Each structure stands twice: as C-alpha cells, then as structure tokens.
Coordinates of C-alpha atoms in Angstrom, one line a residue:
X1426 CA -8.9 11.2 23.1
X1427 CA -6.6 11.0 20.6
X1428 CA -2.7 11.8 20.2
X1429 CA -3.9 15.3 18.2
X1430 CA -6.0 16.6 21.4
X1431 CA -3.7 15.4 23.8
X1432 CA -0.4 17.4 22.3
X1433 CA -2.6 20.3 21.1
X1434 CA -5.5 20.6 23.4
X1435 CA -8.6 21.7 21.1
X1436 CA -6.6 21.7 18.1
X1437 CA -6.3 18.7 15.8
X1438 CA -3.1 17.9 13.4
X1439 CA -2.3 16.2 10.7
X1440 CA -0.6 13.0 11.0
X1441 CA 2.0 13.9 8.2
X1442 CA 2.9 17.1 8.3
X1443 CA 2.1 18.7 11.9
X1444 CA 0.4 21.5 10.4
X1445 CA -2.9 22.2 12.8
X1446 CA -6.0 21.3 11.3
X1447 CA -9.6 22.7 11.1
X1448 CA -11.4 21.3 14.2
X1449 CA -14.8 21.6 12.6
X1450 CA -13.8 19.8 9.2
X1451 CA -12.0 16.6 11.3
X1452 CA -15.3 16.6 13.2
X1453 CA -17.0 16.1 10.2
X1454 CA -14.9 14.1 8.2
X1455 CA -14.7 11.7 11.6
X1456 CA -18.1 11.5 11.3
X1457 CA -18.4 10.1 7.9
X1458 CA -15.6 7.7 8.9
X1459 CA -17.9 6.6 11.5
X1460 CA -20.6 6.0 9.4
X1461 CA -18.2 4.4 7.0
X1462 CA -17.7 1.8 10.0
X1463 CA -21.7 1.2 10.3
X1464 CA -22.6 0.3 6.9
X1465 CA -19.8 -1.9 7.0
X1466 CA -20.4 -3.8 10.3
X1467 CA -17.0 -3.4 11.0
X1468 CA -17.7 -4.1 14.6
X1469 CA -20.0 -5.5 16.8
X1470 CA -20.9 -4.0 20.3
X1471 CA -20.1 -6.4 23.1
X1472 CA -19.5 -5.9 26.8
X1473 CA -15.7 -5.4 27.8
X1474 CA -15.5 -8.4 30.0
X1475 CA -16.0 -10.5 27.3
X1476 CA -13.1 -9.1 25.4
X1477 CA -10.9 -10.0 28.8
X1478 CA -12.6 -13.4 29.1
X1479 CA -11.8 -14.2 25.4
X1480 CA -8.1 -13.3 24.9
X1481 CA -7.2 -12.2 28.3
X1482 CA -6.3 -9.0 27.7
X1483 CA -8.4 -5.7 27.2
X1484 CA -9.4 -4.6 24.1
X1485 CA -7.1 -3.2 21.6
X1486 CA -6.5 0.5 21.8
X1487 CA -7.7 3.0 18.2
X1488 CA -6.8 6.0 17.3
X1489 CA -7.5 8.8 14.7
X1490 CA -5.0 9.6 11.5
X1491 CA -6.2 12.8 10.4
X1492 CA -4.6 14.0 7.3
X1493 CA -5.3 17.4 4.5
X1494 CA -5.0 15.6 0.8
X1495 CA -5.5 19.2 -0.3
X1496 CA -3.9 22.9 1.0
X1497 CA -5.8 25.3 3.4
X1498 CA -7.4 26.9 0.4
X1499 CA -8.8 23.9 -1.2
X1500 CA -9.0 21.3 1.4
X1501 CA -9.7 18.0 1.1
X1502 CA -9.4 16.2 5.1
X1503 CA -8.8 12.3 5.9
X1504 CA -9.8 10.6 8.9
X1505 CA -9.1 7.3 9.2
X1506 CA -9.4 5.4 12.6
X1507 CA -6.4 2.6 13.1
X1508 CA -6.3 0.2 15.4
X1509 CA -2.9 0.0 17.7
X1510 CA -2.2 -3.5 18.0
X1511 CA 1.5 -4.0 18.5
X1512 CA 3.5 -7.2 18.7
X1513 CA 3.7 -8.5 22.5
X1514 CA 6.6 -10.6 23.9
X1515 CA 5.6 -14.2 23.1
X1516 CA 3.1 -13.0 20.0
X1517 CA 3.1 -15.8 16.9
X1518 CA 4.5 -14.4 13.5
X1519 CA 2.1 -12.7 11.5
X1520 CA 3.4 -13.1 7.8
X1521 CA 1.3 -11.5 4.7
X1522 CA 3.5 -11.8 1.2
X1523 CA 4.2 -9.4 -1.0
X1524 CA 5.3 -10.1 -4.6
X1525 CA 8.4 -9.7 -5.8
X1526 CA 9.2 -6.5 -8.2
X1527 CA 10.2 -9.2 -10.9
X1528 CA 6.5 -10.2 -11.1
X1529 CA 5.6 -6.4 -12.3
X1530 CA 8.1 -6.6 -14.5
X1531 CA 7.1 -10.3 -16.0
X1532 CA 3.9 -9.0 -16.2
X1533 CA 5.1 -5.9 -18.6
X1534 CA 7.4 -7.9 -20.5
X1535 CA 4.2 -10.6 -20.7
X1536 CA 2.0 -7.4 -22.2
X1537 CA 4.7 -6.4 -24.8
X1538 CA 6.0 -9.6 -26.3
X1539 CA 2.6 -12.2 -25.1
X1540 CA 3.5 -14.6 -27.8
X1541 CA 7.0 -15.5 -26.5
X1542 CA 5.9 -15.8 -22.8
X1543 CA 2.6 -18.0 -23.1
X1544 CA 2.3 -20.3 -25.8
X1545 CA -1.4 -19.9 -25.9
X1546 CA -1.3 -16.6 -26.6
X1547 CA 0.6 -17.2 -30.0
X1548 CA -3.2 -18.2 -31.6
X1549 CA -4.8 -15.4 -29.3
X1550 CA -7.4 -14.1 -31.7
X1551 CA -8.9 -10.8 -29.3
X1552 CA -8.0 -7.2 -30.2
X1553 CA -4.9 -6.5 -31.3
X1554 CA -3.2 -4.9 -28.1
X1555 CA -2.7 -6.0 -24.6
X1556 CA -3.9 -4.1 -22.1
X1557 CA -2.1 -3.4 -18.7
X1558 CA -4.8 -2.3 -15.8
X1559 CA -4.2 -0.7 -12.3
X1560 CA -6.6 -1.5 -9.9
X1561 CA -6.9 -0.4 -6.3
X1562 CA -9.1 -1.6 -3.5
X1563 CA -10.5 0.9 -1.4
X1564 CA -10.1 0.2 2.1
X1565 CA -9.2 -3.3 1.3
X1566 CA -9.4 -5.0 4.8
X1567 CA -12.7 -4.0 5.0
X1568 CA -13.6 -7.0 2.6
X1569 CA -12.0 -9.7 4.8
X1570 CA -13.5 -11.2 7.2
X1571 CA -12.1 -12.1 11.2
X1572 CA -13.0 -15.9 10.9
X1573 CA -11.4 -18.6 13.9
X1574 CA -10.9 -18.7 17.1
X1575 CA -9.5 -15.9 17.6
X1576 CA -11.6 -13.0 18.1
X1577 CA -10.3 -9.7 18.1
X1578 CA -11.7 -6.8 20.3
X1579 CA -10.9 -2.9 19.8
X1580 CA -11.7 0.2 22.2
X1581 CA -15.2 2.4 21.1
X1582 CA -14.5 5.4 19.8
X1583 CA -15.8 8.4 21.6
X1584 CA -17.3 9.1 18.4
X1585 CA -19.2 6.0 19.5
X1586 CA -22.2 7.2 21.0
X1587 CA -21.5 3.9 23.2
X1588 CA -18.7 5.1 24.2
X1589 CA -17.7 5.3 27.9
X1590 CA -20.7 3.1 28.4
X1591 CA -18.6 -0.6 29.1
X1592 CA -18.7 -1.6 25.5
X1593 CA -16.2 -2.7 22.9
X1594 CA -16.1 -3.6 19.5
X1595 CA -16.0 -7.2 18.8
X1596 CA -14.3 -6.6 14.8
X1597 CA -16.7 -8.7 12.3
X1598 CA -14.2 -7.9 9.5
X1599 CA -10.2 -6.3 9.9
X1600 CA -9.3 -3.2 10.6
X1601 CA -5.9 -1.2 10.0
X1602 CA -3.4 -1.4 12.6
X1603 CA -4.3 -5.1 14.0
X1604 CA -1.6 -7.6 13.5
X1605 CA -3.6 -10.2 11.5
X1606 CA -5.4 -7.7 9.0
X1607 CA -2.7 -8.5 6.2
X1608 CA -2.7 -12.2 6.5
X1609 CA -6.5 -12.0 6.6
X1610 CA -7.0 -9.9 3.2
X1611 CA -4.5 -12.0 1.3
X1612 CA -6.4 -15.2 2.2
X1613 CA -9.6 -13.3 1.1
X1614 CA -8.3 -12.3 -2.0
X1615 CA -5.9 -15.0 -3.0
X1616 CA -9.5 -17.4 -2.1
X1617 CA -11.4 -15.4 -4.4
X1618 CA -9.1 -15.2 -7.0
X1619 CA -9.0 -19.1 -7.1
X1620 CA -13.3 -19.2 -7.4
X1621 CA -12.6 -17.2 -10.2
X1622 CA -11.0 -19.6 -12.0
X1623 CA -7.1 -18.1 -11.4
X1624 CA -4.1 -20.1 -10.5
X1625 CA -1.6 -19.1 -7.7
X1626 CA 2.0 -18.6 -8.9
X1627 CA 4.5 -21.8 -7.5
X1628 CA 7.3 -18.9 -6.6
X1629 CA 4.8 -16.2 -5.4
X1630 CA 1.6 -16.6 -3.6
X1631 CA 0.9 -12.8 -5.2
X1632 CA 0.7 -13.9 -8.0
X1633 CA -2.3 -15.2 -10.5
X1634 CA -2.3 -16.7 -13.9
X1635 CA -6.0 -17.6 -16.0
X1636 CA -4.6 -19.1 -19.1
X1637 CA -8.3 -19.6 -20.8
X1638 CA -9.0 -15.8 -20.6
X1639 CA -5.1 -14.7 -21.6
X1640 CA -5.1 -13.1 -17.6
X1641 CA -2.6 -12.5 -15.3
X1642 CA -2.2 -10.4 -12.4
X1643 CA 0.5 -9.3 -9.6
X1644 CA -1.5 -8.3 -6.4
X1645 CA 0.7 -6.1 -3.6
X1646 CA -1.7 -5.1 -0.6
X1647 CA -4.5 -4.0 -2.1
X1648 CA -2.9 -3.2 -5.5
X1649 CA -4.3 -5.5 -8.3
X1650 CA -1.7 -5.3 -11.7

C-alpha cells in the first residue's frame, strides 16, 4: 500500500497539499495510470529471483503521487506511480545536465537581433519574424529506453493484477524516481537531436544549433526552447 493508506487508512491524500482526497476518483485515475503503463510497455513481468540474481538486490520499491490539479468543485486528480530508488553507500554518480539560464537568454537575444548572432541569418530570406516555441514532452522518460547491462527491476503495483503473485517488473523503458532515468532521456534526446541533423553546443550538452534550417534550441528535462 502506499504512504496515503498507510497515514490515512481508507483515505487517500494529496501529495502537495495534505488535503484528503476522493477515494473513488484516485481509484480511477490509478487506473488509467495503469493502463498508461501497458500501452507503453513500461515493464516487463519477470519472476523476483531474477531481479535478486541480476543486481543482487530486490527490486526497487514504487509508490503513488496523487495530486487535485483542480478544487473539490471542479476536480481534476493526478496519479502518477514513482519509483523510489535512492542513492546506496558505494552507488556510481548519476549526472544528467541541465543548461545554463544563459542559453534561454542567447536564445532570446538570437530571436530579436538573428542577424548579429549568426551570420547566415543576415541573407535569411523566410518570413519576416522569428518565432520562439515552447515545447514540453509529456512524460518524457517514457520515450527512453533501459539499454546495457544494467537492468533495472521495480515492485508490481497492487494495481497489478500480478501483484502478490512473485513477479516484478523488469522496466523496458525509465520510469520517475530511478536514479538513471535522467541520464537515460538526455542520451535519447540529445541522440535524436543529432539524426536530425542538430549540433550539440561545445559549452552545453543542452544545447542544439541547425544552421541550414536557421534552428536552435535549449532543452532543460523535458522542456524543448
């Protein structure tokens, strides 16, 4: 069960505020999360002892975030399930970069004045305006993929209907709340930015410049400017 049930009994909370949520919309809400996870093949059922024989350790521990976006009148519930993967003594860094705020600001500066930042863009014959876009990735770490040798194995659910059953989840792509799930979606992005034909910055691995097609971007987690 999760940290809600366990300090509230039947009643669930949210995450943020403390404020006691409706039991029958979490239920639901968990449910679509749960779906969410299938269509995603976010994890693959395997027995448990092959989660001890491959790292040594049991697999890692999830738990629910329930949030209300909304107010009880309109309400508008979150559930996200998180893995809890915390840092053990002897653990290797896990580094994921994050670009600095002068690369937002470059690109701005880039937008308003394009001719005196990239010479190619002095002839730059396209419609007459720059334009600056904000793009977000939903659920980000969903699009990378656990590739290696180094598997990584969460606890079922029990809104699993495996659950209790001797099963894990053997994670086919990352999942919030494991240690490598940054570092994993920056080398999916930053890899798919170079097929497309981008450049990686020399001070900032965040960063991405297509001369040809007058493009540049500043990525910070799953934040595309």
């Amino acid at each position: 069960v999760g940290l809600a049930e366990k300090w509230y009994g039947n009643n669930f909370v949210d995450d943020v505020t403390g404020q006691v949520l409706d039991g029958r919309l979490v239920k639901i809400e968990r449910q679509h999360e749960m779906d969410y996870f299938r269509k995603k093949n976010v994890y693959t059922k395997v027995p448990t002892s092959e989660a001890k024989r491959a790292t040594g350790r049991p697999p890692i521990g999830v738990r629910w975030v329930d949030t209300n976006k909304g107010d009880e009148e309109d309400p508008n519930y979150r559930c996200r399930l998180v893995a809890k993967d915390f840092k053990r003594k002897g653990d290797e860094q896990i580094f994921a970069p994050t670009p600095p705020l002068e690369a937002l600001r470059t690109i701005l500066a880039m937008a308003a004045t394009p001719s005196l930042w990239a010479p190619e863009w002095a002839t730059y014959e396209g419609p007459d305006r720059i334009q600056v876009s904000l793009v977000d990735i939903s659920r980000a770490y969903f699009h990378a993929k656990v590739e290696g040798d180094s598997p990584l194995y969460i606890d079922l659910p029990p809104e699993d209907e495996d659950y209790g059953k001797g099963l894990c989840g053997r994670l086919n792509v990352h999942m919030y709340g494991t240690r490598p799930a940054a570092d994993g979606w920056h080398s999916e992005y930053s890899g798919a930015m170079q097929d497309l034909g981008f450049v990686i910055g020399t001070s900032s691995a965040c960063v991405f410049r297509r001369p040809t097609l007058h493009l540049v971007s500043s990525v910070h987690g799953d934040d595309f400017t």
